[in-house]
Tab-separated table of N, CA and C in Angstrom:
chain	number	residue	atom	x	y	z
A	1	UNK	N	9.270	16.902	-9.574
A	1	UNK	CA	7.868	17.278	-9.611
A	1	UNK	C	7.018	16.127	-10.171
A	2	UNK	N	7.570	15.448	-11.163
A	2	UNK	CA	6.812	14.345	-11.766
A	2	UNK	C	6.603	13.203	-10.761
A	3	UNK	N	7.597	12.951	-9.917
A	3	UNK	CA	7.460	11.911	-8.891
A	3	UNK	C	6.358	12.274	-7.902
A	4	UNK	N	6.261	13.563	-7.565
A	4	UNK	CA	5.207	14.051	-6.677
A	4	UNK	C	3.833	13.788	-7.293
A	5	UNK	N	3.707	14.058	-8.583
A	5	UNK	CA	2.442	13.834	-9.298
A	5	UNK	C	2.110	12.346	-9.336
A	6	UNK	N	3.132	11.510	-9.588
A	6	UNK	CA	2.902	10.055	-9.611
A	6	UNK	C	2.425	9.573	-8.240
A	7	UNK	N	3.060	10.069	-7.183
A	7	UNK	CA	2.662	9.659	-5.829
A	7	UNK	C	1.222	10.064	-5.540
A	8	UNK	N	0.855	11.274	-5.924
A	8	UNK	CA	-0.530	11.704	-5.704
A	8	UNK	C	-1.502	10.905	-6.565
A	9	UNK	N	-1.118	10.626	-7.807
A	9	UNK	CA	-1.996	9.864	-8.701
A	9	UNK	C	-2.216	8.441	-8.182
A	10	UNK	N	-1.224	7.899	-7.502
A	10	UNK	CA	-1.372	6.546	-6.962
A	10	UNK	C	-2.114	6.518	-5.631
A	11	UNK	N	-1.968	7.565	-4.819
A	11	UNK	CA	-2.511	7.501	-3.466
A	11	UNK	C	-3.850	8.217	-3.266
A	12	UNK	N	-4.127	9.258	-4.023
A	12	UNK	CA	-5.394	9.986	-3.829
A	12	UNK	C	-6.608	9.104	-4.125
A	13	UNK	N	-6.602	8.290	-5.204
A	13	UNK	CA	-7.761	7.402	-5.393
A	13	UNK	C	-7.958	6.425	-4.231
A	14	UNK	N	-6.859	5.959	-3.651
A	14	UNK	CA	-6.983	5.067	-2.495
A	14	UNK	C	-7.511	5.812	-1.275
A	15	UNK	N	-7.134	7.089	-1.153
A	15	UNK	CA	-7.670	7.915	-0.069
A	15	UNK	C	-9.174	8.129	-0.259
A	16	UNK	N	-9.581	8.424	-1.486
A	16	UNK	CA	-11.002	8.643	-1.763
A	16	UNK	C	-11.831	7.378	-1.552
A	17	UNK	N	-11.207	6.216	-1.748
A	17	UNK	CA	-11.885	4.942	-1.495
A	17	UNK	C	-11.787	4.531	-0.022
A	18	UNK	N	-11.184	5.398	0.793
A	18	UNK	CA	-11.005	5.183	2.230
A	18	UNK	C	-10.115	3.987	2.544
A	19	UNK	N	-9.186	3.694	1.634
A	19	UNK	CA	-8.219	2.627	1.875
A	19	UNK	C	-6.957	3.174	2.522
A	20	UNK	N	-6.688	4.458	2.351
A	20	UNK	CA	-5.532	5.130	2.949
A	20	UNK	C	-6.004	6.333	3.736
A	21	UNK	N	-5.209	6.700	4.720
A	21	UNK	CA	-5.482	7.925	5.457
A	21	UNK	C	-4.782	9.104	4.800
A	22	UNK	N	-5.187	10.297	5.159
A	22	UNK	CA	-4.597	11.503	4.578
A	22	UNK	C	-3.115	11.625	4.929
A	23	UNK	N	-2.742	11.181	6.104
A	23	UNK	CA	-1.337	11.231	6.499
A	23	UNK	C	-0.460	10.354	5.622
A	24	UNK	N	-0.972	9.192	5.242
A	24	UNK	CA	-0.220	8.301	4.359
A	24	UNK	C	-0.017	8.933	2.989
A	25	UNK	N	-1.033	9.625	2.496
A	25	UNK	CA	-0.920	10.320	1.206
A	25	UNK	C	0.164	11.391	1.291
A	26	UNK	N	0.169	12.136	2.379
A	26	UNK	CA	1.173	13.200	2.552
A	26	UNK	C	2.578	12.624	2.682
A	27	UNK	N	2.730	11.558	3.448
A	27	UNK	CA	4.045	10.943	3.616
A	27	UNK	C	4.566	10.442	2.271
A	28	UNK	N	3.730	9.801	1.502
A	28	UNK	CA	4.144	9.285	0.201
A	28	UNK	C	4.501	10.430	-0.752
A	29	UNK	N	3.719	11.496	-0.734
A	29	UNK	CA	3.996	12.635	-1.616
A	29	UNK	C	5.328	13.285	-1.268
A	30	UNK	N	5.606	13.455	0.013
A	30	UNK	CA	6.880	14.060	0.430
A	30	UNK	C	8.039	13.108	0.135
A	31	UNK	N	7.834	11.820	0.354
A	31	UNK	CA	8.857	10.829	0.052
A	31	UNK	C	9.203	10.862	-1.436
A	32	UNK	N	8.198	11.057	-2.268
A	32	UNK	CA	8.408	11.055	-3.717
A	32	UNK	C	9.270	12.221	-4.179
A	33	UNK	N	9.319	13.292	-3.414
A	33	UNK	CA	10.139	14.434	-3.804
A	33	UNK	C	11.625	14.077	-3.855
A	34	UNK	N	12.027	13.021	-3.172
A	34	UNK	CA	13.422	12.591	-3.167
A	34	UNK	C	13.684	11.482	-4.187
A	35	UNK	N	12.682	11.136	-4.999
A	35	UNK	CA	12.791	10.028	-5.942
A	35	UNK	C	12.562	10.497	-7.370
A	36	UNK	N	12.883	9.637	-8.314
A	36	UNK	CA	12.478	9.860	-9.698
A	36	UNK	C	11.025	9.397	-9.827
A	37	UNK	N	10.397	9.691	-10.943
A	37	UNK	CA	9.005	9.248	-11.084
A	37	UNK	C	8.940	7.728	-11.160
A	38	UNK	N	9.955	7.086	-11.753
A	38	UNK	CA	9.980	5.621	-11.798
A	38	UNK	C	10.167	5.052	-10.389
A	39	UNK	N	11.010	5.723	-9.601
A	39	UNK	CA	11.217	5.287	-8.223
A	39	UNK	C	9.953	5.427	-7.393
A	40	UNK	N	9.240	6.535	-7.584
A	40	UNK	CA	7.985	6.737	-6.855
A	40	UNK	C	6.964	5.670	-7.229
A	41	UNK	N	6.911	5.331	-8.498
A	41	UNK	CA	5.982	4.295	-8.954
A	41	UNK	C	6.353	2.945	-8.333
A	42	UNK	N	7.662	2.623	-8.326
A	42	UNK	CA	8.130	1.374	-7.733
A	42	UNK	C	7.824	1.326	-6.242
A	43	UNK	N	8.102	2.423	-5.541
A	43	UNK	CA	7.832	2.472	-4.098
A	43	UNK	C	6.335	2.288	-3.841
A	44	UNK	N	5.484	2.922	-4.661
A	44	UNK	CA	4.040	2.769	-4.496
A	44	UNK	C	3.581	1.335	-4.676
A	45	UNK	N	4.102	0.670	-5.710
A	45	UNK	CA	3.726	-0.729	-5.935
A	45	UNK	C	4.265	-1.633	-4.831
A	46	UNK	N	5.509	-1.384	-4.427
A	46	UNK	CA	6.085	-2.196	-3.346
A	46	UNK	C	5.330	-1.974	-2.039
A	47	UNK	N	4.903	-0.740	-1.782
A	47	UNK	CA	4.134	-0.450	-0.565
A	47	UNK	C	2.782	-1.162	-0.596
A	48	UNK	N	2.155	-1.225	-1.755
A	48	UNK	CA	0.893	-1.971	-1.856
A	48	UNK	C	1.120	-3.457	-1.574
A	49	UNK	N	2.219	-3.990	-2.093
A	49	UNK	CA	2.560	-5.396	-1.817
A	49	UNK	C	2.765	-5.610	-0.317
A	50	UNK	N	3.599	-4.751	0.307
A	50	UNK	CA	3.872	-4.903	1.733
A	50	UNK	C	2.611	-4.679	2.566
A	51	UNK	N	1.768	-3.745	2.149
A	51	UNK	CA	0.514	-3.522	2.862
A	51	UNK	C	-0.371	-4.752	2.829
A	52	UNK	N	-0.410	-5.431	1.681
A	52	UNK	CA	-1.192	-6.663	1.571
A	52	UNK	C	-0.613	-7.753	2.464
A	53	UNK	N	0.716	-7.869	2.480
A	53	UNK	CA	1.365	-8.873	3.328
A	53	UNK	C	1.084	-8.588	4.803
A	54	UNK	N	1.239	-7.320	5.213
A	54	UNK	CA	0.997	-6.968	6.615
A	54	UNK	C	-0.466	-7.153	6.995
A	55	UNK	N	-1.373	-6.750	6.120
A	55	UNK	CA	-2.798	-6.889	6.424
A	55	UNK	C	-3.224	-8.331	6.546
A	56	UNK	N	-2.755	-9.163	5.626
A	56	UNK	CA	-3.078	-10.587	5.673
A	56	UNK	C	-2.477	-11.231	6.914
A	57	UNK	N	-1.230	-10.888	7.205
A	57	UNK	CA	-0.574	-11.451	8.393
A	57	UNK	C	-1.288	-11.031	9.669
A	58	UNK	N	-1.650	-9.769	9.741
A	58	UNK	CA	-2.320	-9.273	10.948
A	58	UNK	C	-3.678	-9.942	11.150
A	59	UNK	N	-4.419	-10.112	10.062
A	59	UNK	CA	-5.724	-10.753	10.174
A	59	UNK	C	-5.582	-12.218	10.590
A	60	UNK	N	-4.606	-12.900	10.027
A	60	UNK	CA	-4.427	-14.315	10.372
A	60	UNK	C	-3.925	-14.495	11.799
A	61	UNK	N	-2.989	-13.625	12.219
A	61	UNK	CA	-2.468	-13.736	13.591
A	61	UNK	C	-3.515	-13.386	14.643
A	62	UNK	N	-4.475	-12.533	14.279
A	62	UNK	CA	-5.535	-12.157	15.205
A	62	UNK	C	-6.681	-13.172	15.188
A	63	UNK	N	-6.542	-14.225	14.376
A	63	UNK	CA	-7.592	-15.232	14.295
A	63	UNK	C	-8.810	-14.765	13.527
A	64	UNK	N	-8.618	-13.803	12.633
A	64	UNK	CA	-9.722	-13.255	11.860
A	64	UNK	C	-9.669	-13.680	10.395
A	65	UNK	N	-9.072	-14.837	10.149
A	65	UNK	CA	-8.965	-15.328	8.774
A	65	UNK	C	-10.318	-15.570	8.137
A	66	UNK	N	-11.248	-16.129	8.899
A	66	UNK	CA	-12.595	-16.410	8.365
A	66	UNK	C	-13.311	-15.102	8.028
A	67	UNK	N	-13.192	-14.089	8.888
A	67	UNK	CA	-13.822	-12.791	8.613
A	67	UNK	C	-13.201	-12.136	7.386
A	68	UNK	N	-11.893	-12.309	7.208
A	68	UNK	CA	-11.221	-11.759	6.033
A	68	UNK	C	-11.742	-12.395	4.751
A	69	UNK	N	-11.890	-13.715	4.760
A	69	UNK	CA	-12.407	-14.414	3.581
A	69	UNK	C	-13.852	-13.996	3.306
A	70	UNK	N	-14.659	-13.880	4.351
A	70	UNK	CA	-16.051	-13.464	4.165
A	70	UNK	C	-16.136	-12.042	3.608
A	71	UNK	N	-15.258	-11.157	4.072
A	71	UNK	CA	-15.220	-9.794	3.537
A	71	UNK	C	-14.881	-9.801	2.056
A	72	UNK	N	-13.894	-10.596	1.671
A	72	UNK	CA	-13.506	-10.667	0.264
A	72	UNK	C	-14.650	-11.207	-0.591
A	73	UNK	N	-15.342	-12.216	-0.090
A	73	UNK	CA	-16.476	-12.781	-0.819
A	73	UNK	C	-17.584	-11.733	-0.959
A	74	UNK	N	-17.856	-10.983	0.114
A	74	UNK	CA	-18.888	-9.950	0.058
A	74	UNK	C	-18.519	-8.821	-0.897
A	75	UNK	N	-17.244	-8.431	-0.904
A	75	UNK	CA	-16.811	-7.346	-1.785
A	75	UNK	C	-16.906	-7.775	-3.238
A	76	UNK	N	-16.429	-8.971	-3.549
A	76	UNK	CA	-16.459	-9.455	-4.931
A	76	UNK	C	-17.884	-9.757	-5.366
A	77	UNK	N	-18.673	-10.328	-4.473
A	77	UNK	CA	-20.034	-10.728	-4.827
A	77	UNK	C	-21.008	-9.581	-4.950
A	78	UNK	N	-20.915	-8.587	-4.086
A	78	UNK	CA	-21.893	-7.515	-4.078
A	78	UNK	C	-21.211	-6.214	-3.661
A	79	UNK	N	-20.849	-5.411	-4.628
A	79	UNK	CA	-20.123	-4.181	-4.353
A	79	UNK	C	-20.985	-3.098	-3.711
A	80	UNK	N	-22.303	-3.212	-3.829
A	80	UNK	CA	-23.165	-2.140	-3.334
A	80	UNK	C	-23.365	-2.192	-1.816
A	81	UNK	N	-23.254	-3.365	-1.216
A	81	UNK	CA	-23.495	-3.489	0.224
A	81	UNK	C	-22.188	-3.730	0.961
A	82	UNK	N	-21.653	-2.678	1.555
A	82	UNK	CA	-20.433	-2.811	2.341
A	82	UNK	C	-20.700	-2.525	3.809
A	83	UNK	N	-21.936	-2.485	4.210
A	83	UNK	CA	-22.287	-2.120	5.589
A	83	UNK	C	-21.913	-3.203	6.589
A	84	UNK	N	-22.002	-4.473	6.182
A	84	UNK	CA	-21.786	-5.555	7.127
A	84	UNK	C	-20.342	-6.049	7.154
A	85	UNK	N	-19.428	-5.320	6.537
A	85	UNK	CA	-18.030	-5.717	6.524
A	85	UNK	C	-17.346	-5.355	7.836
A	86	UNK	N	-16.440	-6.214	8.266
A	86	UNK	CA	-15.573	-5.926	9.402
A	86	UNK	C	-14.214	-5.549	8.817
A	87	UNK	N	-13.952	-4.262	8.731
A	87	UNK	CA	-12.742	-3.810	8.073
A	87	UNK	C	-11.520	-4.042	8.957
A	88	UNK	N	-10.423	-4.411	8.321
A	88	UNK	CA	-9.151	-4.624	8.993
A	88	UNK	C	-8.252	-3.445	8.639
A	89	UNK	N	-7.713	-2.795	9.641
A	89	UNK	CA	-6.883	-1.621	9.402
A	89	UNK	C	-5.436	-1.929	9.748
A	90	UNK	N	-4.540	-1.395	8.921
A	90	UNK	CA	-3.116	-1.522	9.167
A	90	UNK	C	-2.483	-0.140	9.062
A	91	UNK	N	-1.356	0.067	9.720
A	91	UNK	CA	-0.640	1.341	9.557
A	91	UNK	C	0.113	1.315	8.221
A	92	UNK	N	-0.408	1.992	7.212
A	92	UNK	CA	0.176	1.921	5.877
A	92	UNK	C	1.513	2.648	5.789
A	93	UNK	N	1.804	3.515	6.744
A	93	UNK	CA	3.096	4.194	6.744
A	93	UNK	C	4.228	3.175	6.860
A	94	UNK	N	4.007	2.104	7.601
A	94	UNK	CA	5.016	1.045	7.709
A	94	UNK	C	5.198	0.367	6.354
A	95	UNK	N	4.116	0.147	5.629
A	95	UNK	CA	4.210	-0.432	4.287
A	95	UNK	C	4.961	0.510	3.342
A	96	UNK	N	4.746	1.824	3.483
A	96	UNK	CA	5.500	2.786	2.667
A	96	UNK	C	6.986	2.719	2.989
A	97	UNK	N	7.323	2.605	4.267
A	97	UNK	CA	8.721	2.478	4.664
A	97	UNK	C	9.338	1.227	4.050
A	98	UNK	N	8.644	0.113	4.133
A	98	UNK	CA	9.172	-1.129	3.558
A	98	UNK	C	9.236	-1.038	2.036
A	99	UNK	N	8.298	-0.341	1.405
A	99	UNK	CA	8.370	-0.120	-0.039
A	99	UNK	C	9.601	0.676	-0.416
A	100	UNK	N	9.895	1.719	0.376
A	100	UNK	CA	11.089	2.522	0.122
A	100	UNK	C	12.351	1.702	0.364
A	101	UNK	N	12.377	0.906	1.431
A	101	UNK	CA	13.536	0.056	1.696
A	101	UNK	C	13.741	-0.971	0.582
A	102	UNK	N	12.663	-1.498	0.029
A	102	UNK	CA	12.760	-2.416	-1.103
A	102	UNK	C	13.387	-1.714	-2.293
A	103	UNK	N	12.988	-0.464	-2.532
A	103	UNK	CA	13.557	0.324	-3.617
A	103	UNK	C	15.048	0.573	-3.387
A	104	UNK	N	15.432	0.901	-2.158
A	104	UNK	CA	16.839	1.166	-1.842
A	104	UNK	C	17.674	-0.088	-2.068
A	105	UNK	N	17.199	-1.227	-1.606
A	105	UNK	CA	17.922	-2.483	-1.804
A	105	UNK	C	18.020	-2.805	-3.291
A	106	UNK	N	16.945	-2.607	-4.018
A	106	UNK	CA	16.940	-2.877	-5.459
A	106	UNK	C	17.935	-1.965	-6.177
A	107	UNK	N	18.021	-0.713	-5.799
A	107	UNK	CA	18.976	0.221	-6.399
A	107	UNK	C	20.411	-0.125	-6.011
A	108	UNK	N	20.613	-0.554	-4.780
A	108	UNK	CA	21.951	-0.918	-4.294
A	108	UNK	C	22.533	-2.074	-5.088
A	109	UNK	N	21.685	-3.029	-5.408
A	109	UNK	CA	22.147	-4.196	-6.163
A	109	UNK	C	22.060	-3.977	-7.668
A	110	UNK	N	21.972	-2.745	-8.107
A	110	UNK	CA	22.038	-2.419	-9.528
A	110	UNK	C	20.874	-2.900	-10.358
A	111	UNK	N	19.694	-2.930	-9.786
A	111	UNK	CA	18.514	-3.322	-10.538
A	111	UNK	C	18.276	-4.817	-10.544
A	112	UNK	N	19.169	-5.585	-9.975
A	112	UNK	CA	18.954	-7.022	-9.903
A	112	UNK	C	18.654	-7.395	-8.464
A	113	UNK	N	17.553	-8.032	-8.275
A	113	UNK	CA	17.157	-8.416	-6.923
A	113	UNK	C	17.973	-9.621	-6.471
A	114	UNK	N	18.099	-9.785	-5.170
A	114	UNK	CA	18.913	-10.853	-4.590
A	114	UNK	C	18.354	-12.212	-4.992
């Protein structure tokens, strides 16, 4: 139950900020039911890492690196005006899968990464 709460605590704020879809929140919450609360926290952090890697890779491969940098500058410089941003979307469920796989590999090797 605690892992479920951790998953919701990590994903609902991202959903409210429109960074995640409702389906991703549900997938993470159900995934957490099979984990400890520490495992759910690790999977959430690893999924955020993988999501950043996938998003950056997708933007660069699509030739949208300049738009990505401009978006970051606009977000950091002026939080009130987000109307002119070109948002980049990624399927975060894939990042959750890779976060879980990272957790499985980490557990398999006894807490020591390769």
